[in-house]
Amino acid sequence: QRWCIVVDADELLVYPDFEVVPVPTCGRSLDRVKADAYPCYMLDMYPDGDIDDIKYFPGQSFIEACPFFDATGYHRFARKGKGPVVGPVIMGGPRVRMFYPELLDRRLHTRIKRRILTYCGKILPKLKPPAPINLNKIPLVRWNDKMHFGPSAHDISYARLAQGLGALLHFKFLGRFSDQVKEEFNRKAYLGGYDYEAYYKRVSHHQPIIFKSDLSLAFKSTRQLLELGLINEISPPDGAQRAIA
């Protein structure tokens, strides 16, 4: 058994003191706390201006092209029930802030309305509210035959999940994002296409997508993410399997 990194080409795995601590050392830290999986936030990274104005060339640092992220505005929830799936549920970030702000409204009447629409959406799909954008992911695992990944490794079953969070710096907006939106919307590859419907509406009307706001900070180091509380130090799993947010 070896530690495996499971990431997409537009994701960079970081963890506390990543700059000086190599991945094998991080794996040994997880071994010491008897964990076999390490959860992470996905931090959407974006440029200073319109994402379609990014000038990226092969070999350039991703962070140089898209240095900004949202420093606050994330919500973390514990999973309900006692099934085999472990790990927190995390939502928020610039995409939710711009395209689905209603998902960040945690007032009681808003949550009740959402539940009613979700139930009615089983009969009339047009009434179904947008699904949350999952920012939780499990990119570092010591694999065994009992484990099962959920869709796109956003969750995992039958794992001893370390307490503490790393981060996946997510460079979704590098390249020709408008062309990608049109392709994925027509393909309906993400959550039946709902994830891209809001993007498509904006792109098709040639409206700029500028994520930078008062919440934005330029990435400096993992120490910065620690101070913001977005990542934290590795600690032992809580119980045999569960990770409590």
Coordinates of N, CA and C in Angstrom, one line a residue:
Q1 N 0.8 -1.2 0.0 CA 0.0 0.0 0.0 C 0.9 1.2 0.0
R2 N 0.5 2.2 -0.8 CA 1.2 3.5 -0.9 C 0.2 4.6 -0.8
W3 N 0.7 5.8 -0.4 CA -0.1 7.0 -0.5 C -0.2 7.4 -1.9
C4 N -1.5 7.7 -2.3 CA -1.8 8.1 -3.7 C -2.4 9.5 -3.7
I5 N -1.9 10.3 -4.7 CA -2.5 11.6 -4.9 C -3.5 11.5 -6.0
V6 N -4.7 11.9 -5.8 CA -5.8 11.8 -6.8 C -6.3 13.3 -7.0
V7 N -5.8 13.9 -8.1 CA -6.1 15.3 -8.4 C -6.3 15.4 -9.9
D8 N -7.0 16.4 -10.3 CA -7.2 16.8 -11.7 C -6.0 17.6 -12.2
A9 N -5.9 17.8 -13.5 CA -4.8 18.6 -14.0 C -4.8 20.1 -13.6
D10 N -6.0 20.6 -13.2 CA -6.1 22.0 -12.8 C -6.1 22.2 -11.3
E11 N -5.6 21.2 -10.6 CA -5.6 21.2 -9.1 C -4.2 21.1 -8.6
L12 N -3.9 21.9 -7.5 CA -2.6 21.8 -6.8 C -2.8 21.5 -5.4
L13 N -2.3 20.4 -4.9 CA -2.5 20.0 -3.5 C -1.5 20.7 -2.6
V14 N -2.0 21.4 -1.6 CA -1.2 22.0 -0.6 C -1.7 21.7 0.8
Y15 N -0.8 21.8 1.8 CA -1.1 21.4 3.2 C -0.2 22.3 4.1
P16 N -0.4 22.3 5.4 CA 0.5 23.2 6.2 C 2.0 23.0 6.0
D17 N 2.6 24.1 5.7 CA 4.1 24.1 5.4 C 4.5 23.2 4.2
F18 N 3.6 23.2 3.2 CA 3.8 22.5 2.0 C 5.1 22.9 1.3
E19 N 5.4 24.2 1.5 CA 6.6 24.7 0.8 C 7.9 24.0 1.2
V20 N 7.9 23.5 2.4 CA 9.2 22.9 2.9 C 9.0 21.4 3.4
V21 N 7.7 20.9 3.4 CA 7.4 19.6 3.8 C 7.0 18.8 2.6
P22 N 7.8 17.8 2.1 CA 7.5 17.0 0.9 C 6.3 16.1 1.2
V23 N 5.7 15.6 0.1 CA 4.5 14.8 0.3 C 4.8 13.5 1.1
P24 N 5.9 12.8 0.9 CA 6.1 11.6 1.7 C 6.1 11.9 3.2
T25 N 6.7 13.0 3.6 CA 6.7 13.4 5.0 C 5.2 13.6 5.5
C26 N 4.4 14.3 4.6 CA 3.0 14.4 5.0 C 2.3 13.1 5.2
G27 N 2.7 12.1 4.3 CA 2.1 10.8 4.4 C 2.5 10.1 5.7
R28 N 3.8 10.3 6.1 CA 4.2 9.7 7.4 C 3.5 10.4 8.6
S29 N 3.2 11.7 8.4 CA 2.4 12.3 9.5 C 1.0 11.7 9.6
L30 N 0.4 11.4 8.5 CA -0.9 10.7 8.4 C -0.8 9.3 9.0
D31 N 0.3 8.6 8.7 CA 0.5 7.3 9.3 C 0.6 7.3 10.8
R32 N 1.2 8.3 11.3 CA 1.4 8.4 12.8 C 0.1 8.6 13.5
V33 N -0.9 9.3 12.8 CA -2.2 9.5 13.5 C -3.2 8.4 13.1
K34 N -2.7 7.4 12.3 CA -3.5 6.2 11.9 C -4.6 6.6 11.0
A35 N -4.4 7.5 10.2 CA -5.4 7.9 9.1 C -4.9 7.4 7.8
D36 N -5.9 7.1 6.9 CA -5.6 6.6 5.6 C -6.2 7.5 4.5
A37 N -6.7 8.6 4.9 CA -7.3 9.6 3.9 C -7.2 11.0 4.5
Y38 N -7.0 12.0 3.6 CA -6.8 13.4 4.0 C -7.7 14.3 3.2
P39 N -8.7 14.9 3.9 CA -9.6 15.8 3.2 C -9.1 17.2 2.9
C40 N -9.7 17.8 1.9 CA -9.2 19.1 1.5 C -10.4 20.0 1.1
Y41 N -10.2 21.3 1.3 CA -11.0 22.3 0.6 C -10.6 22.4 -0.8
M42 N -11.5 22.7 -1.7 CA -11.2 23.2 -3.1 C -11.3 24.7 -3.1
L43 N -10.2 25.4 -3.2 CA -10.2 26.9 -3.3 C -10.1 27.3 -4.7
D44 N -11.2 27.9 -5.2 CA -11.2 28.4 -6.6 C -10.3 29.6 -6.7
M45 N -9.3 29.5 -7.6 CA -8.4 30.6 -7.9 C -8.8 31.4 -9.1
Y46 N -8.6 32.7 -9.1 CA -9.1 33.5 -10.2 C -8.2 34.7 -10.4
P47 N -8.4 35.4 -11.6 CA -7.5 36.5 -11.9 C -8.1 37.8 -11.3
D48 N -7.3 38.9 -11.6 CA -7.7 40.2 -11.2 C -9.0 40.7 -11.9
G49 N -9.1 40.3 -13.2 CA -10.2 40.9 -14.0 C -11.1 39.8 -14.6
D50 N -11.6 40.0 -15.7 CA -12.5 39.1 -16.4 C -11.7 37.8 -16.7
I51 N -12.3 36.6 -16.4 CA -11.6 35.4 -16.5 C -11.3 35.0 -18.0
D52 N -12.0 35.6 -18.9 CA -11.7 35.4 -20.3 C -10.6 36.2 -20.8
D53 N -10.0 37.1 -20.0 CA -8.9 37.9 -20.4 C -7.6 37.3 -19.8
I54 N -7.6 36.1 -19.2 CA -6.4 35.5 -18.7 C -5.4 35.3 -19.9
K55 N -4.2 35.7 -19.7 CA -3.1 35.4 -20.6 C -2.2 34.3 -20.0
Y56 N -2.5 33.1 -20.3 CA -1.7 32.0 -19.8 C -0.9 31.3 -20.9
F57 N 0.4 31.0 -20.6 CA 1.2 30.3 -21.6 C 1.7 29.0 -20.9
P58 N 2.0 28.0 -21.7 CA 2.4 26.7 -21.2 C 3.7 26.9 -20.3
G59 N 3.7 26.3 -19.2 CA 4.9 26.4 -18.3 C 4.8 27.5 -17.3
Q60 N 3.9 28.4 -17.4 CA 3.7 29.5 -16.5 C 3.1 29.0 -15.2
S61 N 3.5 29.6 -14.1 CA 2.9 29.2 -12.8 C 1.4 29.5 -12.8
F62 N 0.6 28.5 -12.4 CA -0.8 28.7 -12.3 C -1.2 29.8 -11.4
I63 N -0.4 29.9 -10.3 CA -0.7 31.0 -9.3 C -0.4 32.3 -9.8
E64 N 0.6 32.4 -10.7 CA 0.9 33.7 -11.3 C -0.3 34.2 -12.2
A65 N -0.9 33.2 -12.9 CA -2.0 33.6 -13.8 C -3.3 33.8 -13.0
C66 N -3.5 33.1 -12.0 CA -4.8 33.2 -11.2 C -4.4 33.3 -9.7
P67 N -4.0 34.4 -9.2 CA -3.5 34.5 -7.8 C -4.5 34.7 -6.7
F68 N -5.8 35.0 -7.0 CA -6.7 35.3 -6.0 C -7.7 34.2 -5.6
F69 N -8.1 34.3 -4.3 CA -9.1 33.3 -3.8 C -10.0 34.1 -2.8
D70 N -11.1 33.5 -2.5 CA -12.0 34.0 -1.5 C -11.5 33.6 -0.1
A71 N -11.2 34.6 0.8 CA -10.7 34.3 2.1 C -11.7 33.9 3.1
T72 N -13.0 34.2 2.9 CA -14.1 33.9 3.7 C -15.3 33.5 2.9
G73 N -16.4 33.1 3.6 CA -17.6 32.8 2.8 C -17.8 31.3 2.6
Y74 N -17.2 30.4 3.4 CA -17.3 29.0 3.2 C -18.1 28.4 4.4
H75 N -18.9 27.4 4.1 CA -19.7 26.7 5.1 C -19.3 25.2 5.1
R76 N -19.1 24.7 6.3 CA -18.7 23.3 6.5 C -19.8 22.6 7.4
F77 N -20.2 21.5 6.9 CA -21.3 20.7 7.6 C -20.8 19.3 7.8
A78 N -21.3 18.7 9.0 CA -21.1 17.3 9.2 C -22.1 16.5 8.4
R79 N -21.7 15.3 8.0 CA -22.6 14.4 7.3 C -23.6 13.9 8.3
K80 N -24.8 13.7 7.8 CA -25.9 13.1 8.7 C -25.9 11.6 8.5
G81 N -26.4 10.9 9.5 CA -26.5 9.5 9.4 C -25.2 8.7 9.8
K82 N -25.2 7.4 9.7 CA -24.1 6.6 10.1 C -23.6 5.7 9.0
G83 N -23.7 6.1 7.8 CA -23.3 5.3 6.6 C -21.8 5.3 6.5
P84 N -21.3 4.6 5.5 CA -19.8 4.4 5.4 C -19.1 5.6 4.8
V85 N -19.9 6.6 4.2 CA -19.2 7.8 3.6 C -18.7 8.7 4.7
V86 N -17.5 9.1 4.7 CA -16.9 10.0 5.7 C -16.4 11.3 5.1
G87 N -16.3 12.3 5.9 CA -15.8 13.6 5.5 C -16.8 14.7 5.6
P88 N -16.3 15.9 5.7 CA -17.2 17.1 5.8 C -17.8 17.4 4.4
V89 N -18.9 18.2 4.5 CA -19.5 18.7 3.3 C -19.1 20.2 3.3
I90 N -18.5 20.7 2.3 CA -18.1 22.1 2.2 C -18.7 22.8 1.0
M91 N -19.2 24.0 1.2 CA -19.7 24.8 0.1 C -19.4 26.2 0.3
G92 N -19.5 27.0 -0.8 CA -19.1 28.4 -0.7 C -18.2 28.8 -1.9
G93 N -17.4 29.8 -1.7 CA -16.5 30.2 -2.7 C -17.0 31.2 -3.8
P94 N -16.2 31.6 -4.7 CA -16.6 32.6 -5.7 C -17.7 32.2 -6.6
R95 N -17.8 30.9 -7.0 CA -18.8 30.5 -7.9 C -20.2 30.6 -7.3
V96 N -20.3 30.1 -6.0 CA -21.5 30.2 -5.3 C -21.9 31.7 -5.0
R97 N -20.9 32.5 -4.7 CA -21.1 33.9 -4.4 C -21.7 34.6 -5.6
M98 N -21.2 34.3 -6.8 CA -21.7 35.0 -8.0 C -22.9 34.4 -8.6
F99 N -23.0 33.1 -8.7 CA -24.0 32.4 -9.5 C -25.1 31.8 -8.6
Y100 N -24.9 31.4 -7.4 CA -25.9 30.8 -6.6 C -25.9 31.4 -5.1
P101 N -26.0 32.7 -5.0 CA -26.0 33.3 -3.6 C -27.1 32.7 -2.7
E102 N -28.2 32.3 -3.3 CA -29.2 31.7 -2.4 C -28.8 30.5 -1.6
L103 N -27.8 29.8 -2.1 CA -27.3 28.6 -1.4 C -26.5 29.0 -0.1
L104 N -26.1 30.3 0.0 CA -25.4 30.7 1.2 C -26.4 31.3 2.3
D105 N -27.6 31.4 1.9 CA -28.7 31.9 2.9 C -29.1 30.8 3.8
R106 N -28.7 30.8 5.0 CA -29.0 29.7 6.0 C -30.2 30.1 6.9
R107 N -30.9 31.1 6.6 CA -32.1 31.4 7.4 C -33.1 30.2 7.3
L108 N -33.9 30.1 8.4 CA -34.8 28.9 8.5 C -35.8 28.9 7.4
H109 N -36.4 30.0 7.1 CA -37.5 30.0 6.1 C -36.9 29.7 4.7
T110 N -35.7 30.1 4.4 CA -35.0 29.8 3.2 C -34.7 28.3 3.0
R111 N -34.2 27.7 4.1 CA -33.9 26.3 4.1 C -35.2 25.5 3.9
I112 N -36.3 25.9 4.6 CA -37.6 25.2 4.4 C -38.1 25.3 3.0
K113 N -38.0 26.5 2.4 CA -38.4 26.7 1.0 C -37.6 25.8 0.1
R114 N -36.3 25.7 0.3 CA -35.4 24.9 -0.5 C -35.8 23.4 -0.4
R115 N -36.1 22.9 0.8 CA -36.5 21.5 1.0 C -37.8 21.2 0.2
I116 N -38.7 22.2 0.3 CA -40.0 22.0 -0.4 C -39.8 21.9 -1.9
L117 N -39.0 22.8 -2.4 CA -38.7 22.8 -3.9 C -37.9 21.6 -4.3
T118 N -37.0 21.1 -3.4 CA -36.3 19.9 -3.7 C -37.3 18.7 -3.8
Y119 N -38.2 18.6 -2.9 CA -39.2 17.5 -2.9 C -40.1 17.7 -4.2
C120 N -40.6 18.9 -4.4 CA -41.5 19.1 -5.6 C -40.7 18.8 -6.9
G121 N -39.4 19.0 -6.9 CA -38.5 18.8 -8.1 C -38.5 17.4 -8.5
K122 N -38.8 16.4 -7.6 CA -38.9 15.0 -7.9 C -40.0 14.8 -8.9
I123 N -41.0 15.6 -8.8 CA -42.2 15.5 -9.7 C -42.1 16.4 -10.9
L124 N -41.7 17.7 -10.6 CA -41.5 18.6 -11.7 C -40.0 19.1 -11.7
P125 N -39.2 18.5 -12.5 CA -37.7 18.8 -12.4 C -37.4 20.3 -12.5
K126 N -38.2 21.1 -13.2 CA -37.9 22.5 -13.4 C -38.0 23.3 -12.0
L127 N -38.7 22.7 -11.0 CA -38.8 23.4 -9.7 C -37.6 23.1 -8.8
K128 N -36.8 22.1 -9.2 CA -35.7 21.7 -8.4 C -34.6 22.8 -8.3
P129 N -34.2 23.2 -7.1 CA -33.2 24.2 -6.9 C -31.9 23.7 -7.3
P130 N -30.9 24.6 -7.6 CA -29.6 24.2 -8.0 C -28.9 23.4 -6.9
A131 N -28.2 22.4 -7.3 CA -27.4 21.6 -6.3 C -26.2 22.4 -5.8
P132 N -25.8 22.2 -4.6 CA -24.6 22.9 -4.1 C -23.4 22.5 -4.8
I133 N -22.5 23.4 -5.0 CA -21.2 23.1 -5.6 C -20.3 22.5 -4.4
N134 N -19.9 21.3 -4.5 CA -19.1 20.6 -3.5 C -17.7 21.1 -3.6
L135 N -17.2 21.6 -2.5 CA -15.8 22.0 -2.4 C -14.9 21.0 -1.6
N136 N -15.6 20.0 -1.1 CA -14.8 19.0 -0.3 C -14.3 17.9 -1.3
K137 N -13.1 17.5 -1.1 CA -12.4 16.5 -1.9 C -11.4 15.7 -1.1
I138 N -11.2 14.5 -1.5 CA -10.2 13.6 -0.8 C -9.1 13.3 -1.7
P139 N -8.0 14.1 -1.8 CA -7.0 13.9 -2.8 C -5.8 13.1 -2.4
L140 N -5.7 12.7 -1.1 CA -4.6 11.9 -0.7 C -5.1 10.7 0.1
V141 N -4.8 9.5 -0.4 CA -5.3 8.3 0.3 C -4.2 7.2 0.3
R142 N -4.3 6.4 1.3 CA -3.5 5.2 1.3 C -4.6 4.1 1.0
W143 N -4.7 3.7 -0.2 CA -5.8 2.9 -0.7 C -5.8 1.5 -0.2
N144 N -7.1 1.0 0.1 CA -7.3 -0.4 0.4 C -8.5 -0.9 -0.3
D145 N -8.7 -2.2 -0.3 CA -9.8 -2.8 -1.2 C -11.2 -2.4 -0.7
K146 N -11.3 -2.0 0.5 CA -12.7 -1.6 1.0 C -13.1 -0.2 0.6
M147 N -12.2 0.6 0.3 CA -12.5 2.0 0.0 C -13.3 2.2 -1.3
H148 N -14.1 3.2 -1.3 CA -14.8 3.6 -2.6 C -14.9 5.1 -2.6
F149 N -14.5 5.6 -3.8 CA -14.7 7.1 -4.0 C -16.1 7.4 -4.4
G150 N -16.6 8.5 -4.0 CA -17.8 9.1 -4.5 C -17.5 9.8 -5.8
P151 N -18.5 10.5 -6.5 CA -18.2 11.2 -7.7 C -17.1 12.1 -7.6
S152 N -16.1 12.0 -8.6 CA -15.0 13.0 -8.7 C -14.2 13.1 -7.4
A153 N -14.2 12.0 -6.6 CA -13.4 12.0 -5.3 C -13.8 13.0 -4.3
H154 N -15.1 13.5 -4.4 CA -15.6 14.5 -3.4 C -15.8 13.9 -2.1
D155 N -16.0 12.6 -2.0 CA -16.1 11.9 -0.7 C -15.6 10.5 -0.9
I156 N -15.5 9.8 0.2 CA -14.9 8.5 0.3 C -15.6 7.6 1.3
S157 N -15.7 6.3 1.1 CA -16.3 5.4 2.0 C -15.2 4.5 2.6
Y158 N -15.5 4.1 3.9 CA -14.7 3.1 4.6 C -13.2 3.6 4.7
A159 N -13.1 4.8 5.1 CA -11.7 5.4 5.3 C -11.6 6.0 6.7
R160 N -10.4 6.0 7.3 CA -10.1 6.6 8.5 C -9.6 8.0 8.1
L161 N -10.5 9.0 8.2 CA -10.2 10.3 7.7 C -9.5 11.1 8.8
A162 N -8.3 11.7 8.4 CA -7.6 12.6 9.4 C -8.5 13.8 9.7
Q163 N -8.4 14.2 10.9 CA -8.9 15.6 11.3 C -7.9 16.6 10.7
G164 N -8.4 17.8 10.4 CA -7.6 18.8 9.8 C -7.8 18.8 8.3
L165 N -7.6 19.9 7.7 CA -7.9 20.0 6.2 C -6.6 20.6 5.5
G166 N -6.4 20.0 4.3 CA -5.5 20.7 3.4 C -6.3 21.5 2.4
A167 N -5.7 21.8 1.3 CA -6.4 22.6 0.2 C -6.0 22.1 -1.1
L168 N -6.9 22.2 -2.0 CA -6.7 22.0 -3.5 C -6.9 23.4 -4.1
L169 N -5.8 24.0 -4.5 CA -5.9 25.2 -5.3 C -6.5 24.8 -6.7
H170 N -7.6 25.4 -7.0 CA -8.4 24.9 -8.1 C -8.4 26.0 -9.2
F171 N -7.7 25.7 -10.3 CA -7.5 26.6 -11.4 C -8.5 26.3 -12.5
K172 N -9.8 26.4 -12.2 CA -10.8 26.0 -13.2 C -10.9 27.0 -14.3
F173 N -10.4 28.2 -14.1 CA -10.7 29.3 -15.1 C -9.5 29.5 -16.0
L174 N -8.4 28.7 -16.0 CA -7.4 28.8 -17.0 C -7.9 28.3 -18.3
G175 N -7.3 28.8 -19.4 CA -7.7 28.4 -20.7 C -9.0 29.1 -21.2
R176 N -9.7 28.5 -22.1 CA -10.8 29.1 -22.7 C -12.1 28.7 -22.0
F177 N -12.4 29.4 -20.9 CA -13.5 29.0 -20.0 C -14.8 29.1 -20.8
S178 N -15.0 30.2 -21.5 CA -16.3 30.3 -22.2 C -16.6 29.1 -23.2
D179 N -15.5 28.7 -23.9 CA -15.7 27.5 -24.8 C -16.0 26.3 -24.0
Q180 N -15.4 26.1 -22.8 CA -15.6 25.0 -21.9 C -17.0 25.0 -21.4
V181 N -17.5 26.2 -21.0 CA -18.9 26.3 -20.5 C -19.9 25.8 -21.6
K182 N -19.7 26.3 -22.8 CA -20.7 25.9 -23.9 C -20.6 24.4 -24.1
E183 N -19.4 23.8 -24.1 CA -19.3 22.4 -24.4 C -20.0 21.6 -23.2
E184 N -19.7 21.9 -22.0 CA -20.2 21.2 -20.9 C -21.7 21.4 -20.7
F185 N -22.2 22.5 -21.0 CA -23.6 22.8 -20.9 C -24.4 21.9 -21.9
N186 N -23.9 21.9 -23.1 CA -24.5 21.0 -24.1 C -24.4 19.5 -23.8
R187 N -23.3 19.2 -23.2 CA -23.0 17.8 -22.8 C -23.8 17.4 -21.6
K188 N -24.1 18.4 -20.7 CA -24.8 18.2 -19.4 C -24.0 17.1 -18.6
A189 N -22.7 17.3 -18.5 CA -21.9 16.4 -17.8 C -21.8 16.6 -16.3
Y190 N -22.1 17.8 -15.9 CA -22.0 18.1 -14.5 C -23.4 18.3 -13.9
L191 N -23.7 17.3 -13.0 CA -25.0 17.4 -12.3 C -26.2 17.7 -13.3
G192 N -26.1 17.0 -14.4 CA -27.2 17.1 -15.4 C -27.1 18.4 -16.1
G193 N -26.0 19.1 -16.0 CA -25.9 20.4 -16.7 C -26.2 21.6 -15.8
Y194 N -26.8 21.4 -14.6 CA -27.3 22.5 -13.8 C -26.1 23.4 -13.4
D195 N -24.9 22.7 -13.1 CA -23.8 23.4 -12.6 C -23.3 24.4 -13.7
Y196 N -23.6 24.2 -14.9 CA -23.1 25.1 -16.0 C -24.2 26.0 -16.6
E197 N -25.4 25.8 -16.1 CA -26.5 26.6 -16.7 C -26.3 28.1 -16.4
A198 N -26.0 28.4 -15.2 CA -25.8 29.8 -14.8 C -24.6 30.4 -15.5
Y199 N -23.5 29.6 -15.6 CA -22.3 30.1 -16.4 C -22.7 30.4 -17.8
Y200 N -23.5 29.5 -18.4 CA -23.9 29.6 -19.8 C -24.7 30.8 -20.1
K201 N -25.6 31.1 -19.2 CA -26.5 32.3 -19.3 C -25.6 33.6 -19.4
R202 N -24.6 33.6 -18.6 CA -23.8 34.8 -18.5 C -22.8 34.9 -19.7
V203 N -22.2 33.7 -20.1 CA -21.3 33.7 -21.2 C -22.1 34.0 -22.5
S204 N -23.3 33.4 -22.7 CA -24.0 33.6 -23.9 C -24.5 35.0 -24.2
H205 N -24.6 35.8 -23.1 CA -24.9 37.2 -23.2 C -23.7 38.1 -23.2
H206 N -22.5 37.4 -23.3 CA -21.2 38.1 -23.3 C -21.0 39.1 -22.1
Q207 N -21.5 38.6 -21.0 CA -21.2 39.4 -19.8 C -19.9 38.9 -19.1
P208 N -19.1 39.9 -18.6 CA -17.9 39.5 -18.0 C -18.1 38.7 -16.7
I209 N -17.1 37.9 -16.4 CA -17.1 37.2 -15.2 C -15.9 37.6 -14.4
I210 N -16.2 38.5 -13.4 CA -15.1 39.0 -12.6 C -15.4 38.7 -11.1
F211 N -14.6 37.8 -10.6 CA -14.8 37.2 -9.2 C -14.2 38.1 -8.2
K212 N -13.2 38.9 -8.5 CA -12.5 39.7 -7.5 C -13.5 40.6 -6.8
S213 N -13.4 40.6 -5.4 CA -14.3 41.3 -4.6 C -13.5 41.7 -3.3
D214 N -14.3 42.2 -2.3 CA -13.8 42.6 -1.0 C -13.3 41.3 -0.3
L215 N -13.8 40.1 -0.7 CA -13.4 38.9 0.0 C -12.1 38.3 -0.6
S216 N -11.6 38.9 -1.6 CA -10.4 38.4 -2.3 C -9.1 38.7 -1.7
L217 N -8.2 37.7 -1.7 CA -6.8 37.8 -1.2 C -5.9 37.2 -2.3
A218 N -4.7 37.7 -2.5 CA -3.8 37.0 -3.3 C -3.1 35.9 -2.5
F219 N -2.9 34.8 -3.1 CA -2.2 33.7 -2.4 C -0.8 34.0 -2.1
K220 N -0.3 33.8 -0.9 CA 1.1 34.0 -0.5 C 1.8 32.7 -0.1
S221 N 1.1 31.9 0.8 CA 1.7 30.8 1.3 C 0.7 29.9 2.1
T222 N 1.1 28.7 2.4 CA 0.2 27.9 3.2 C 0.0 28.4 4.7
R223 N 1.0 29.1 5.1 CA 0.9 29.8 6.4 C -0.2 30.8 6.4
Q224 N -0.4 31.5 5.3 CA -1.5 32.4 5.2 C -2.8 31.7 5.3
L225 N -2.9 30.5 4.6 CA -4.2 29.7 4.7 C -4.4 29.2 6.1
L226 N -3.4 28.9 6.8 CA -3.5 28.5 8.2 C -4.1 29.6 9.1
E227 N -3.5 30.8 8.9 CA -4.0 31.9 9.7 C -5.4 32.3 9.4
L228 N -5.8 32.0 8.2 CA -7.2 32.3 7.8 C -8.2 31.2 8.3
G229 N -7.6 30.1 8.7 CA -8.4 28.9 9.2 C -9.0 28.1 8.1
L230 N -8.4 28.2 6.9 CA -8.9 27.5 5.7 C -8.3 26.1 5.7
I231 N -7.1 26.0 6.2 CA -6.4 24.6 6.4 C -6.0 24.6 7.9
N232 N -5.7 23.4 8.4 CA -5.2 23.2 9.7 C -4.3 22.0 9.8
E233 N -3.7 21.8 11.0 CA -2.7 20.8 11.2 C -3.4 19.4 11.2
I234 N -2.7 18.4 10.8 CA -3.1 17.0 10.8 C -3.3 16.5 12.2
S235 N -4.4 15.9 12.5 CA -4.6 15.3 13.8 C -5.4 14.0 13.6
P236 N -5.4 13.1 14.7 CA -6.0 11.8 14.5 C -7.5 11.8 14.1
P237 N -7.9 10.7 13.4 CA -9.3 10.6 13.1 C -10.2 10.6 14.3
D238 N -11.4 11.1 14.2 CA -12.4 11.2 15.3 C -13.2 9.9 15.2
G239 N -12.8 8.9 16.1 CA -13.5 7.6 16.1 C -12.9 6.8 15.0
A240 N -13.6 5.7 14.7 CA -13.1 4.7 13.7 C -13.2 5.3 12.3
Q241 N -14.2 6.1 12.0 CA -14.4 6.5 10.6 C -14.8 7.9 10.5
R242 N -15.6 8.4 11.4 CA -16.3 9.7 11.2 C -15.4 10.9 11.3
A243 N -15.7 11.9 10.5 CA -15.1 13.2 10.6 C -16.2 14.2 10.9
I244 N -16.1 14.9 12.0 CA -17.1 15.8 12.4 C -16.7 17.2 12.1
A245 N -17.6 18.0 11.4 CA -17.2 19.4 11.0 C -17.4 20.3 12.2

